[in-house]
Amino acid sequence: MTTLSNSLGADTGTASLTSAAGGEVSDFFALLKPRVMVLVIFTALVGMVVSHATVNPVIAAISLLMIAVGAGASGCLNMWWDADIDALMTRTAKRPIPDGRIRPDEALAFGIVLSVGSVLILGLASNWLAAGLLAFTIVFYAVIYSMWLKRATAQNIVIGGAAGALPPVVGQAAVTGHVGIESLILFAIIFIWTPPHFWALALVKSGEYARAGIPMMPNVAGPDSTRRQIVWYTLLLAPLGLAPVALGFGGLLYAVVGVLGGLGMLAGAVQVFRLREGEPERKAAMGLFGFSILYLFLLFSALLAEQGLGLFRAVVA
């Protein structure tokens, strides 16, 4: 594994990375990608709740915390490896490493310690299946996706999306000791949701990705092909989002959210397909990007309300 200081190169103008030292606590927290951590905590919690397992609440809380820490650790390692390209993109240039607030070696050590610690504590507090799944998630995101897929193929988001889809599986394994159909369905929903969600943003940011040398789909296959793929993935996502209803762990509330949300996703994808120039194109893409976040949040919130708060009402009596 090459060191980050070697990979940055003099032409990036980030030589200060090797001399900066000792960031603030907030800088180290930023390395954990806190917004992603919130999503991980939320989806892992839903994976636990739909399992209907009897578990000590302290063990469940520790497990959820370690899943979050593991996700943060993988985000930290991702920022360590990607600091060279982060420095070239306006969306990421102010992250702690390219901005010179955290040294690369500090970030690497921080990420490794959190990775090992989260896996060990999860294994000791819960079970080693959950710990193994968490370890796989960290390695997949930090190594397979960040160090290989992201810079090697336009399918980076498609394949790499597996890492972001695994928290419900880890959550279910933590409270049951096994992986069931419920968490696998949640995994599939997030996995299929990821390409239209991220490619919508990539359509807007394609120039920055090109400058950073990242082979995102709009830069490799072109924006028109990307728009078509967004539509196809959304056509898969809309019915897949209703799978929990068909399998009996999604009720009436979930069905309503799933139908309306799926239609909203399809409408947004069609707008992205239709509007291809100027400000309308940008608004359509960012609109789909924003709505996709709301869609996933509402889907999982409906499951949490039904299974965790006793609001479940069967669609078919």
PDB file of C-alpha atoms in Angstrom:
ATOM      1  CA  MET A   1       0.000   0.000   0.000  1.00  0.00           C
ATOM      2  CA  THR A   2       1.531   3.298  -1.052  1.00  0.00           C
ATOM      3  CA  THR A   3       1.679   6.145   1.442  1.00  0.00           C
ATOM      4  CA  LEU A   4      -0.670   9.051   0.935  1.00  0.00           C
ATOM      5  CA  SER A   5       2.135  11.588   0.818  1.00  0.00           C
ATOM      6  CA  ASN A   6       3.655   9.738  -2.142  1.00  0.00           C
ATOM      7  CA  SER A   7       0.333   9.484  -3.960  1.00  0.00           C
ATOM      8  CA  LEU A   8      -0.508  13.168  -3.599  1.00  0.00           C
ATOM      9  CA  GLY A   9       2.385  14.499  -5.676  1.00  0.00           C
ATOM     10  CA  ALA A  10       3.713  18.007  -5.830  1.00  0.00           C
ATOM     11  CA  ASP A  11       1.276  19.187  -8.498  1.00  0.00           C
ATOM     12  CA  THR A  12      -1.753  18.940  -6.209  1.00  0.00           C
ATOM     13  CA  GLY A  13      -0.518  21.780  -4.063  1.00  0.00           C
ATOM     14  CA  THR A  14      -1.116  19.834  -0.858  1.00  0.00           C
ATOM     15  CA  ALA A  15       2.409  19.529   0.477  1.00  0.00           C
ATOM     16  CA  SER A  16       1.134  20.931   3.786  1.00  0.00           C
ATOM     17  CA  LEU A  17      -0.502  17.571   4.446  1.00  0.00           C
ATOM     18  CA  THR A  18       2.760  16.116   5.641  1.00  0.00           C
ATOM     19  CA  SER A  19       3.537  18.990   7.995  1.00  0.00           C
ATOM     20  CA  ALA A  20       0.146  19.600   9.575  1.00  0.00           C
ATOM     21  CA  ALA A  21      -0.260  18.084  13.001  1.00  0.00           C
ATOM     22  CA  GLY A  22      -2.742  17.543  15.792  1.00  0.00           C
ATOM     23  CA  GLY A  23      -6.193  18.503  14.605  1.00  0.00           C
ATOM     24  CA  GLU A  24      -9.114  19.431  16.834  1.00  0.00           C
ATOM     25  CA  VAL A  25     -11.521  16.818  18.158  1.00  0.00           C
ATOM     26  CA  SER A  26     -14.064  18.076  15.631  1.00  0.00           C
ATOM     27  CA  ASP A  27     -11.586  17.398  12.823  1.00  0.00           C
ATOM     28  CA  PHE A  28     -11.148  13.777  13.881  1.00  0.00           C
ATOM     29  CA  PHE A  29     -14.917  13.442  14.178  1.00  0.00           C
ATOM     30  CA  ALA A  30     -15.285  14.804  10.648  1.00  0.00           C
ATOM     31  CA  LEU A  31     -13.016  11.992   9.432  1.00  0.00           C
ATOM     32  CA  LEU A  32     -15.742   9.537  10.471  1.00  0.00           C
ATOM     33  CA  LYS A  33     -18.213  10.973   7.928  1.00  0.00           C
ATOM     34  CA  PRO A  34     -20.869  11.650  10.602  1.00  0.00           C
ATOM     35  CA  ARG A  35     -23.736  12.029   8.135  1.00  0.00           C
ATOM     36  CA  VAL A  36     -23.010   8.586   6.750  1.00  0.00           C
ATOM     37  CA  MET A  37     -22.724   7.259  10.307  1.00  0.00           C
ATOM     38  CA  VAL A  38     -26.245   8.500  11.057  1.00  0.00           C
ATOM     39  CA  LEU A  39     -27.594   6.547   8.086  1.00  0.00           C
ATOM     40  CA  VAL A  40     -25.643   3.461   9.174  1.00  0.00           C
ATOM     41  CA  ILE A  41     -27.000   3.671  12.725  1.00  0.00           C
ATOM     42  CA  PHE A  42     -30.525   4.108  11.419  1.00  0.00           C
ATOM     43  CA  THR A  43     -30.489   1.238   8.929  1.00  0.00           C
ATOM     44  CA  ALA A  44     -28.683  -1.084  11.355  1.00  0.00           C
ATOM     45  CA  LEU A  45     -31.305  -0.288  14.011  1.00  0.00           C
ATOM     46  CA  VAL A  46     -34.080  -1.189  11.585  1.00  0.00           C
ATOM     47  CA  GLY A  47     -32.268  -4.450  10.846  1.00  0.00           C
ATOM     48  CA  MET A  48     -32.325  -5.180  14.577  1.00  0.00           C
ATOM     49  CA  VAL A  49     -35.962  -4.192  15.100  1.00  0.00           C
ATOM     50  CA  VAL A  50     -37.410  -6.247  12.236  1.00  0.00           C
ATOM     51  CA  SER A  51     -35.699  -9.319  13.720  1.00  0.00           C
ATOM     52  CA  HIS A  52     -37.986  -9.312  16.794  1.00  0.00           C
ATOM     53  CA  ALA A  53     -35.150 -10.769  18.841  1.00  0.00           C
ATOM     54  CA  THR A  54     -35.090 -10.791  22.618  1.00  0.00           C
ATOM     55  CA  VAL A  55     -31.796  -9.189  23.525  1.00  0.00           C
ATOM     56  CA  ASN A  56     -30.318  -7.280  26.444  1.00  0.00           C
ATOM     57  CA  PRO A  57     -30.789  -3.574  25.624  1.00  0.00           C
ATOM     58  CA  VAL A  58     -27.255  -2.778  26.814  1.00  0.00           C
ATOM     59  CA  ILE A  59     -25.793  -5.365  24.427  1.00  0.00           C
ATOM     60  CA  ALA A  60     -27.992  -4.029  21.622  1.00  0.00           C
ATOM     61  CA  ALA A  61     -26.820  -0.470  22.318  1.00  0.00           C
ATOM     62  CA  ILE A  62     -23.146  -1.491  22.406  1.00  0.00           C
ATOM     63  CA  SER A  63     -23.615  -3.431  19.169  1.00  0.00           C
ATOM     64  CA  LEU A  64     -25.235  -0.466  17.456  1.00  0.00           C
ATOM     65  CA  LEU A  65     -22.462   1.825  18.675  1.00  0.00           C
ATOM     66  CA  MET A  66     -19.751  -0.510  17.390  1.00  0.00           C
ATOM     67  CA  ILE A  67     -21.455  -0.785  13.998  1.00  0.00           C
ATOM     68  CA  ALA A  68     -21.435   3.016  13.860  1.00  0.00           C
ATOM     69  CA  VAL A  69     -17.770   3.203  14.923  1.00  0.00           C
ATOM     70  CA  GLY A  70     -16.853   0.597  12.305  1.00  0.00           C
ATOM     71  CA  ALA A  71     -18.624   2.636   9.640  1.00  0.00           C
ATOM     72  CA  GLY A  72     -16.807   5.741  10.816  1.00  0.00           C
ATOM     73  CA  ALA A  73     -13.489   3.898  10.726  1.00  0.00           C
ATOM     74  CA  SER A  74     -14.020   2.866   7.117  1.00  0.00           C
ATOM     75  CA  GLY A  75     -14.943   6.453   6.271  1.00  0.00           C
ATOM     76  CA  CYS A  76     -11.745   7.638   7.939  1.00  0.00           C
ATOM     77  CA  LEU A  77      -9.630   5.189   5.951  1.00  0.00           C
ATOM     78  CA  ASN A  78     -11.453   6.259   2.791  1.00  0.00           C
ATOM     79  CA  MET A  79     -10.569   9.904   3.483  1.00  0.00           C
ATOM     80  CA  TRP A  80      -6.947   8.932   4.153  1.00  0.00           C
ATOM     81  CA  TRP A  81      -6.646   7.148   0.820  1.00  0.00           C
ATOM     82  CA  ASP A  82      -8.671   9.679  -1.196  1.00  0.00           C
ATOM     83  CA  ALA A  83      -7.055  12.879   0.118  1.00  0.00           C
ATOM     84  CA  ASP A  84      -5.341  13.499  -3.222  1.00  0.00           C
ATOM     85  CA  ILE A  85      -8.566  13.525  -5.191  1.00  0.00           C
ATOM     86  CA  ASP A  86     -10.520  15.184  -2.371  1.00  0.00           C
ATOM     87  CA  ALA A  87      -8.176  18.159  -2.716  1.00  0.00           C
ATOM     88  CA  LEU A  88      -9.278  18.579  -6.354  1.00  0.00           C
ATOM     89  CA  MET A  89     -13.047  18.653  -5.749  1.00  0.00           C
ATOM     90  CA  THR A  90     -14.978  21.553  -4.242  1.00  0.00           C
ATOM     91  CA  ARG A  91     -17.322  19.141  -2.448  1.00  0.00           C
ATOM     92  CA  THR A  92     -14.448  17.542  -0.519  1.00  0.00           C
ATOM     93  CA  ALA A  93     -11.553  20.030  -0.550  1.00  0.00           C
ATOM     94  CA  LYS A  94     -12.314  21.222   2.986  1.00  0.00           C
ATOM     95  CA  ARG A  95     -12.122  17.756   4.516  1.00  0.00           C
ATOM     96  CA  PRO A  96      -9.564  17.579   7.365  1.00  0.00           C
ATOM     97  CA  ILE A  97      -6.699  15.930   5.439  1.00  0.00           C
ATOM     98  CA  PRO A  98      -6.655  17.948   2.175  1.00  0.00           C
ATOM     99  CA  ASP A  99      -7.302  21.099   4.224  1.00  0.00           C
ATOM    100  CA  GLY A 100      -4.156  20.358   6.264  1.00  0.00           C
ATOM    101  CA  ARG A 101      -5.850  20.027   9.664  1.00  0.00           C
ATOM    102  CA  ILE A 102      -5.030  16.320  10.089  1.00  0.00           C
ATOM    103  CA  ARG A 103      -1.839  14.570   8.942  1.00  0.00           C
ATOM    104  CA  PRO A 104      -2.337  11.459   6.781  1.00  0.00           C
ATOM    105  CA  ASP A 105      -0.480   9.231   9.248  1.00  0.00           C
ATOM    106  CA  GLU A 106      -2.733  10.451  12.067  1.00  0.00           C
ATOM    107  CA  ALA A 107      -5.834   9.612  10.051  1.00  0.00           C
ATOM    108  CA  LEU A 108      -4.488   6.189   9.096  1.00  0.00           C
ATOM    109  CA  ALA A 109      -3.671   5.290  12.710  1.00  0.00           C
ATOM    110  CA  PHE A 110      -7.051   6.588  13.891  1.00  0.00           C
ATOM    111  CA  GLY A 111      -8.922   4.553  11.281  1.00  0.00           C
ATOM    112  CA  ILE A 112      -7.018   1.341  12.011  1.00  0.00           C
ATOM    113  CA  VAL A 113      -7.501   1.616  15.783  1.00  0.00           C
ATOM    114  CA  LEU A 114     -11.232   2.243  15.391  1.00  0.00           C
ATOM    115  CA  SER A 115     -11.573  -0.586  12.868  1.00  0.00           C
ATOM    116  CA  VAL A 116      -9.885  -3.194  15.060  1.00  0.00           C
ATOM    117  CA  GLY A 117     -11.533  -1.940  18.245  1.00  0.00           C
ATOM    118  CA  SER A 118     -15.067  -1.895  16.834  1.00  0.00           C
ATOM    119  CA  VAL A 119     -14.791  -5.433  15.451  1.00  0.00           C
ATOM    120  CA  LEU A 120     -13.303  -6.869  18.646  1.00  0.00           C
ATOM    121  CA  ILE A 121     -15.808  -5.192  20.943  1.00  0.00           C
ATOM    122  CA  LEU A 122     -18.756  -6.224  18.746  1.00  0.00           C
ATOM    123  CA  GLY A 123     -17.529  -9.811  18.764  1.00  0.00           C
ATOM    124  CA  LEU A 124     -17.102  -9.857  22.546  1.00  0.00           C
ATOM    125  CA  ALA A 125     -20.355  -8.042  23.315  1.00  0.00           C
ATOM    126  CA  SER A 126     -22.568  -9.780  20.761  1.00  0.00           C
ATOM    127  CA  ASN A 127     -21.237 -12.557  18.514  1.00  0.00           C
ATOM    128  CA  TRP A 128     -18.470 -13.221  16.043  1.00  0.00           C
ATOM    129  CA  LEU A 129     -20.753 -13.536  13.016  1.00  0.00           C
ATOM    130  CA  ALA A 130     -21.747  -9.902  13.434  1.00  0.00           C
ATOM    131  CA  ALA A 131     -18.106  -8.969  14.071  1.00  0.00           C
ATOM    132  CA  GLY A 132     -16.991 -10.813  10.948  1.00  0.00           C
ATOM    133  CA  LEU A 133     -19.642  -9.057   8.863  1.00  0.00           C
ATOM    134  CA  LEU A 134     -18.540  -5.698  10.257  1.00  0.00           C
ATOM    135  CA  ALA A 135     -14.906  -6.501   9.456  1.00  0.00           C
ATOM    136  CA  PHE A 136     -15.906  -7.490   5.921  1.00  0.00           C
ATOM    137  CA  THR A 137     -17.836  -4.215   5.532  1.00  0.00           C
ATOM    138  CA  ILE A 138     -14.829  -2.147   6.636  1.00  0.00           C
ATOM    139  CA  VAL A 139     -12.417  -4.007   4.357  1.00  0.00           C
ATOM    140  CA  PHE A 140     -14.811  -3.891   1.427  1.00  0.00           C
ATOM    141  CA  TYR A 141     -15.316  -0.125   1.686  1.00  0.00           C
ATOM    142  CA  ALA A 142     -11.796   0.917   2.655  1.00  0.00           C
ATOM    143  CA  VAL A 143      -9.866  -1.491   0.431  1.00  0.00           C
ATOM    144  CA  ILE A 144     -12.014  -3.001  -2.327  1.00  0.00           C
ATOM    145  CA  TYR A 145     -14.034   0.142  -3.064  1.00  0.00           C
ATOM    146  CA  SER A 146     -11.719   3.006  -2.072  1.00  0.00           C
ATOM    147  CA  MET A 147      -8.381   1.586  -3.196  1.00  0.00           C
ATOM    148  CA  TRP A 148      -9.521  -0.325  -6.259  1.00  0.00           C
ATOM    149  CA  LEU A 149     -13.043   0.084  -7.629  1.00  0.00           C
ATOM    150  CA  LYS A 150     -13.405   3.844  -7.237  1.00  0.00           C
ATOM    151  CA  ARG A 151     -10.480   4.603  -9.533  1.00  0.00           C
ATOM    152  CA  ALA A 152     -10.720   1.552 -11.790  1.00  0.00           C
ATOM    153  CA  THR A 153     -14.270   1.199 -13.086  1.00  0.00           C
ATOM    154  CA  ALA A 154     -17.463   3.142 -13.766  1.00  0.00           C
ATOM    155  CA  GLN A 155     -19.253   0.373 -11.870  1.00  0.00           C
ATOM    156  CA  ASN A 156     -17.570   1.598  -8.675  1.00  0.00           C
ATOM    157  CA  ILE A 157     -20.797   2.789  -7.093  1.00  0.00           C
ATOM    158  CA  VAL A 158     -22.761  -0.288  -8.168  1.00  0.00           C
ATOM    159  CA  ILE A 159     -20.331  -2.822  -6.690  1.00  0.00           C
ATOM    160  CA  GLY A 160     -19.146  -0.608  -3.862  1.00  0.00           C
ATOM    161  CA  GLY A 161     -22.743   0.009  -2.832  1.00  0.00           C
ATOM    162  CA  ALA A 162     -22.667  -3.368  -1.106  1.00  0.00           C
ATOM    163  CA  ALA A 163     -20.685  -1.830   1.760  1.00  0.00           C
ATOM    164  CA  GLY A 164     -23.329   0.813   2.401  1.00  0.00           C
ATOM    165  CA  ALA A 165     -26.096  -1.777   2.185  1.00  0.00           C
ATOM    166  CA  LEU A 166     -24.650  -4.152   4.812  1.00  0.00           C
ATOM    167  CA  PRO A 167     -25.507  -2.369   8.121  1.00  0.00           C
ATOM    168  CA  PRO A 168     -29.014  -3.917   8.404  1.00  0.00           C
ATOM    169  CA  VAL A 169     -27.434  -7.357   7.919  1.00  0.00           C
ATOM    170  CA  VAL A 170     -24.830  -6.667  10.599  1.00  0.00           C
ATOM    171  CA  GLY A 171     -27.569  -5.323  12.873  1.00  0.00           C
ATOM    172  CA  GLN A 172     -29.705  -8.436  12.518  1.00  0.00           C
ATOM    173  CA  ALA A 173     -26.716 -10.715  13.035  1.00  0.00           C
ATOM    174  CA  ALA A 174     -25.791  -8.783  16.193  1.00  0.00           C
ATOM    175  CA  VAL A 175     -29.139  -9.483  17.897  1.00  0.00           C
ATOM    176  CA  THR A 176     -29.954 -12.924  16.466  1.00  0.00           C
ATOM    177  CA  GLY A 177     -26.648 -14.600  15.643  1.00  0.00           C
ATOM    178  CA  HIS A 178     -27.793 -15.287  12.089  1.00  0.00           C
ATOM    179  CA  VAL A 179     -28.737 -13.527   8.847  1.00  0.00           C
ATOM    180  CA  GLY A 180     -32.398 -13.691   7.848  1.00  0.00           C
ATOM    181  CA  ILE A 181     -34.502 -12.780   4.859  1.00  0.00           C
ATOM    182  CA  GLU A 182     -35.559  -9.478   6.436  1.00  0.00           C
ATOM    183  CA  SER A 183     -32.093  -7.963   6.507  1.00  0.00           C
ATOM    184  CA  LEU A 184     -31.241  -9.409   3.092  1.00  0.00           C
ATOM    185  CA  ILE A 185     -34.246  -7.608   1.602  1.00  0.00           C
ATOM    186  CA  LEU A 186     -33.158  -4.368   3.297  1.00  0.00           C
ATOM    187  CA  PHE A 187     -29.672  -4.931   1.889  1.00  0.00           C
ATOM    188  CA  ALA A 188     -31.129  -5.374  -1.613  1.00  0.00           C
ATOM    189  CA  ILE A 189     -33.200  -2.176  -1.343  1.00  0.00           C
ATOM    190  CA  ILE A 190     -30.197  -0.052  -0.349  1.00  0.00           C
ATOM    191  CA  PHE A 191     -27.991  -1.766  -2.943  1.00  0.00           C
ATOM    192  CA  ILE A 192     -30.380  -1.010  -5.828  1.00  0.00           C
ATOM    193  CA  TRP A 193     -31.127   2.472  -4.450  1.00  0.00           C
ATOM    194  CA  THR A 194     -27.458   3.517  -4.470  1.00  0.00           C
ATOM    195  CA  PRO A 195     -26.820   3.900  -8.251  1.00  0.00           C
ATOM    196  CA  PRO A 196     -29.761   6.213  -9.066  1.00  0.00           C
ATOM    197  CA  HIS A 197     -29.091   8.147  -5.859  1.00  0.00           C
ATOM    198  CA  PHE A 198     -25.394   8.735  -6.509  1.00  0.00           C
ATOM    199  CA  TRP A 199     -25.474   8.968 -10.304  1.00  0.00           C
ATOM    200  CA  ALA A 200     -27.963  11.822 -10.033  1.00  0.00           C
ATOM    201  CA  LEU A 201     -25.316  13.755  -8.114  1.00  0.00           C
ATOM    202  CA  ALA A 202     -22.578  12.551 -10.478  1.00  0.00           C
ATOM    203  CA  LEU A 203     -24.427  14.098 -13.435  1.00  0.00           C
ATOM    204  CA  VAL A 204     -24.058  17.485 -11.760  1.00  0.00           C
ATOM    205  CA  LYS A 205     -20.499  16.918 -10.517  1.00  0.00           C
ATOM    206  CA  SER A 206     -19.152  15.142 -13.604  1.00  0.00           C
ATOM    207  CA  GLY A 207     -16.670  17.931 -14.340  1.00  0.00           C
ATOM    208  CA  GLU A 208     -15.114  17.610 -10.897  1.00  0.00           C
ATOM    209  CA  TYR A 209     -14.889  13.837 -11.181  1.00  0.00           C
ATOM    210  CA  ALA A 210     -13.218  14.209 -14.580  1.00  0.00           C
ATOM    211  CA  ARG A 211     -10.686  16.653 -13.148  1.00  0.00           C
ATOM    212  CA  ALA A 212      -9.915  14.220 -10.323  1.00  0.00           C
ATOM    213  CA  GLY A 213      -9.595  11.288 -12.749  1.00  0.00           C
ATOM    214  CA  ILE A 214     -12.465   9.285 -11.221  1.00  0.00           C
ATOM    215  CA  PRO A 215     -14.289   7.129 -13.804  1.00  0.00           C
ATOM    216  CA  MET A 216     -17.847   7.916 -12.755  1.00  0.00           C
ATOM    217  CA  MET A 217     -20.581   6.692 -15.064  1.00  0.00           C
ATOM    218  CA  PRO A 218     -21.366  10.075 -16.720  1.00  0.00           C
ATOM    219  CA  ASN A 219     -17.671  10.513 -17.570  1.00  0.00           C
ATOM    220  CA  VAL A 220     -17.212   7.011 -18.979  1.00  0.00           C
ATOM    221  CA  ALA A 221     -20.537   6.018 -20.545  1.00  0.00           C
ATOM    222  CA  GLY A 222     -21.809   9.549 -21.059  1.00  0.00           C
ATOM    223  CA  PRO A 223     -24.700  11.432 -19.422  1.00  0.00           C
ATOM    224  CA  ASP A 224     -27.377   9.982 -21.709  1.00  0.00           C
ATOM    225  CA  SER A 225     -26.409   6.398 -20.888  1.00  0.00           C
ATOM    226  CA  THR A 226     -26.296   7.326 -17.205  1.00  0.00           C
ATOM    227  CA  ARG A 227     -29.818   8.745 -17.393  1.00  0.00           C
ATOM    228  CA  ARG A 228     -31.106   5.538 -18.984  1.00  0.00           C
ATOM    229  CA  GLN A 229     -29.446   3.452 -16.276  1.00  0.00           C
ATOM    230  CA  ILE A 230     -30.969   5.663 -13.581  1.00  0.00           C
ATOM    231  CA  VAL A 231     -34.401   4.910 -15.030  1.00  0.00           C
ATOM    232  CA  TRP A 232     -33.719   1.163 -15.211  1.00  0.00           C
ATOM    233  CA  TYR A 233     -32.430   0.959 -11.650  1.00  0.00           C
ATOM    234  CA  THR A 234     -35.415   2.979 -10.429  1.00  0.00           C
ATOM    235  CA  LEU A 235     -37.778   0.614 -12.242  1.00  0.00           C
ATOM    236  CA  LEU A 236     -36.171  -2.206 -10.258  1.00  0.00           C
ATOM    237  CA  LEU A 237     -36.196  -0.261  -7.002  1.00  0.00           C
ATOM    238  CA  ALA A 238     -39.884   0.700  -6.957  1.00  0.00           C
ATOM    239  CA  PRO A 239     -41.274  -2.877  -6.783  1.00  0.00           C
ATOM    240  CA  LEU A 240     -38.331  -4.093  -4.691  1.00  0.00           C
ATOM    241  CA  GLY A 241     -39.219  -1.462  -2.122  1.00  0.00           C
ATOM    242  CA  LEU A 242     -42.520  -3.289  -1.608  1.00  0.00           C
ATOM    243  CA  ALA A 243     -40.898  -6.682  -0.970  1.00  0.00           C
ATOM    244  CA  PRO A 244     -41.261  -6.343   2.832  1.00  0.00           C
ATOM    245  CA  VAL A 245     -45.048  -6.172   2.334  1.00  0.00           C
ATOM    246  CA  ALA A 246     -45.043  -9.327   0.200  1.00  0.00           C
ATOM    247  CA  LEU A 247     -42.920 -11.101   2.825  1.00  0.00           C
ATOM    248  CA  GLY A 248     -45.136 -10.034   5.704  1.00  0.00           C
ATOM    249  CA  PHE A 249     -42.868  -7.750   7.731  1.00  0.00           C
ATOM    250  CA  GLY A 250     -44.055  -4.552   6.078  1.00  0.00           C
ATOM    251  CA  GLY A 251     -47.593  -3.442   6.900  1.00  0.00           C
ATOM    252  CA  LEU A 252     -50.129  -0.915   5.659  1.00  0.00           C
ATOM    253  CA  LEU A 253     -48.116   2.167   6.601  1.00  0.00           C
ATOM    254  CA  TYR A 254     -45.051   0.780   4.890  1.00  0.00           C
ATOM    255  CA  ALA A 255     -47.089  -0.133   1.804  1.00  0.00           C
ATOM    256  CA  VAL A 256     -48.419   3.418   1.458  1.00  0.00           C
ATOM    257  CA  VAL A 257     -44.935   4.905   1.862  1.00  0.00           C
ATOM    258  CA  GLY A 258     -43.478   2.345  -0.532  1.00  0.00           C
ATOM    259  CA  VAL A 259     -46.036   2.986  -3.269  1.00  0.00           C
ATOM    260  CA  LEU A 260     -45.974   6.781  -3.033  1.00  0.00           C
ATOM    261  CA  GLY A 261     -42.206   6.905  -2.605  1.00  0.00           C
ATOM    262  CA  GLY A 262     -41.627   4.529  -5.501  1.00  0.00           C
ATOM    263  CA  LEU A 263     -43.830   6.649  -7.746  1.00  0.00           C
ATOM    264  CA  GLY A 264     -41.930   9.734  -6.631  1.00  0.00           C
ATOM    265  CA  MET A 265     -38.610   8.076  -7.473  1.00  0.00           C
ATOM    266  CA  LEU A 266     -39.905   7.080 -10.900  1.00  0.00           C
ATOM    267  CA  ALA A 267     -41.172  10.599 -11.573  1.00  0.00           C
ATOM    268  CA  GLY A 268     -37.791  12.025 -10.583  1.00  0.00           C
ATOM    269  CA  ALA A 269     -35.923   9.547 -12.779  1.00  0.00           C
ATOM    270  CA  VAL A 270     -38.130  10.406 -15.754  1.00  0.00           C
ATOM    271  CA  GLN A 271     -37.431  14.103 -15.209  1.00  0.00           C
ATOM    272  CA  VAL A 272     -33.699  13.415 -15.170  1.00  0.00           C
ATOM    273  CA  PHE A 273     -34.105  11.445 -18.410  1.00  0.00           C
ATOM    274  CA  ARG A 274     -36.120  14.205 -20.103  1.00  0.00           C
ATOM    275  CA  LEU A 275     -34.301  17.373 -19.016  1.00  0.00           C
ATOM    276  CA  ARG A 276     -30.799  17.396 -20.447  1.00  0.00           C
ATOM    277  CA  GLU A 277     -29.673  21.009 -20.703  1.00  0.00           C
ATOM    278  CA  GLY A 278     -28.938  23.970 -18.504  1.00  0.00           C
ATOM    279  CA  GLU A 279     -30.499  24.775 -15.156  1.00  0.00           C
ATOM    280  CA  PRO A 280     -33.530  22.482 -15.626  1.00  0.00           C
ATOM    281  CA  GLU A 281     -31.104  19.550 -16.052  1.00  0.00           C
ATOM    282  CA  ARG A 282     -29.254  20.439 -12.837  1.00  0.00           C
ATOM    283  CA  LYS A 283     -32.468  20.950 -10.878  1.00  0.00           C
ATOM    284  CA  ALA A 284     -33.873  17.614 -12.047  1.00  0.00           C
ATOM    285  CA  ALA A 285     -30.710  15.740 -11.065  1.00  0.00           C
ATOM    286  CA  MET A 286     -30.398  17.422  -7.665  1.00  0.00           C
ATOM    287  CA  GLY A 287     -34.119  16.960  -7.120  1.00  0.00           C
ATOM    288  CA  LEU A 288     -33.799  13.206  -7.612  1.00  0.00           C
ATOM    289  CA  PHE A 289     -30.701  13.119  -5.415  1.00  0.00           C
ATOM    290  CA  GLY A 290     -32.518  14.896  -2.588  1.00  0.00           C
ATOM    291  CA  PHE A 291     -35.747  12.934  -2.935  1.00  0.00           C
ATOM    292  CA  SER A 292     -33.891   9.625  -2.958  1.00  0.00           C
ATOM    293  CA  ILE A 293     -32.560  10.382   0.530  1.00  0.00           C
ATOM    294  CA  LEU A 294     -36.075  11.184   1.734  1.00  0.00           C
ATOM    295  CA  TYR A 295     -37.425   8.033   0.084  1.00  0.00           C
ATOM    296  CA  LEU A 296     -34.988   5.718   1.853  1.00  0.00           C
ATOM    297  CA  PHE A 297     -35.478   7.502   5.177  1.00  0.00           C
ATOM    298  CA  LEU A 298     -39.268   7.211   4.969  1.00  0.00           C
ATOM    299  CA  LEU A 299     -39.144   3.535   3.953  1.00  0.00           C
ATOM    300  CA  PHE A 300     -36.999   2.583   6.913  1.00  0.00           C
ATOM    301  CA  SER A 301     -38.897   4.916   9.254  1.00  0.00           C
ATOM    302  CA  ALA A 302     -42.144   3.171   8.326  1.00  0.00           C
ATOM    303  CA  LEU A 303     -40.618  -0.210   9.189  1.00  0.00           C
ATOM    304  CA  LEU A 304     -39.271   1.172  12.446  1.00  0.00           C
ATOM    305  CA  ALA A 305     -42.664   2.609  13.373  1.00  0.00           C
ATOM    306  CA  GLU A 306     -44.507  -0.591  12.511  1.00  0.00           C
ATOM    307  CA  GLN A 307     -42.131  -3.094  14.058  1.00  0.00           C
ATOM    308  CA  GLY A 308     -40.764  -0.997  16.898  1.00  0.00           C
ATOM    309  CA  LEU A 309     -43.777   1.064  17.963  1.00  0.00           C
ATOM    310  CA  GLY A 310     -46.538  -1.457  17.402  1.00  0.00           C
ATOM    311  CA  LEU A 311     -48.109   0.291  14.420  1.00  0.00           C
ATOM    312  CA  PHE A 312     -48.084  -2.770  12.191  1.00  0.00           C
ATOM    313  CA  ARG A 313     -51.336  -3.430  10.332  1.00  0.00           C
ATOM    314  CA  ALA A 314     -51.329  -6.242   7.834  1.00  0.00           C
ATOM    315  CA  VAL A 315     -52.137  -5.250   4.267  1.00  0.00           C
ATOM    316  CA  VAL A 316     -54.115  -8.446   3.756  1.00  0.00           C
ATOM    317  CA  ALA A 317     -56.036  -9.685   6.792  1.00  0.00           C
TER     318      ALA A 317
END
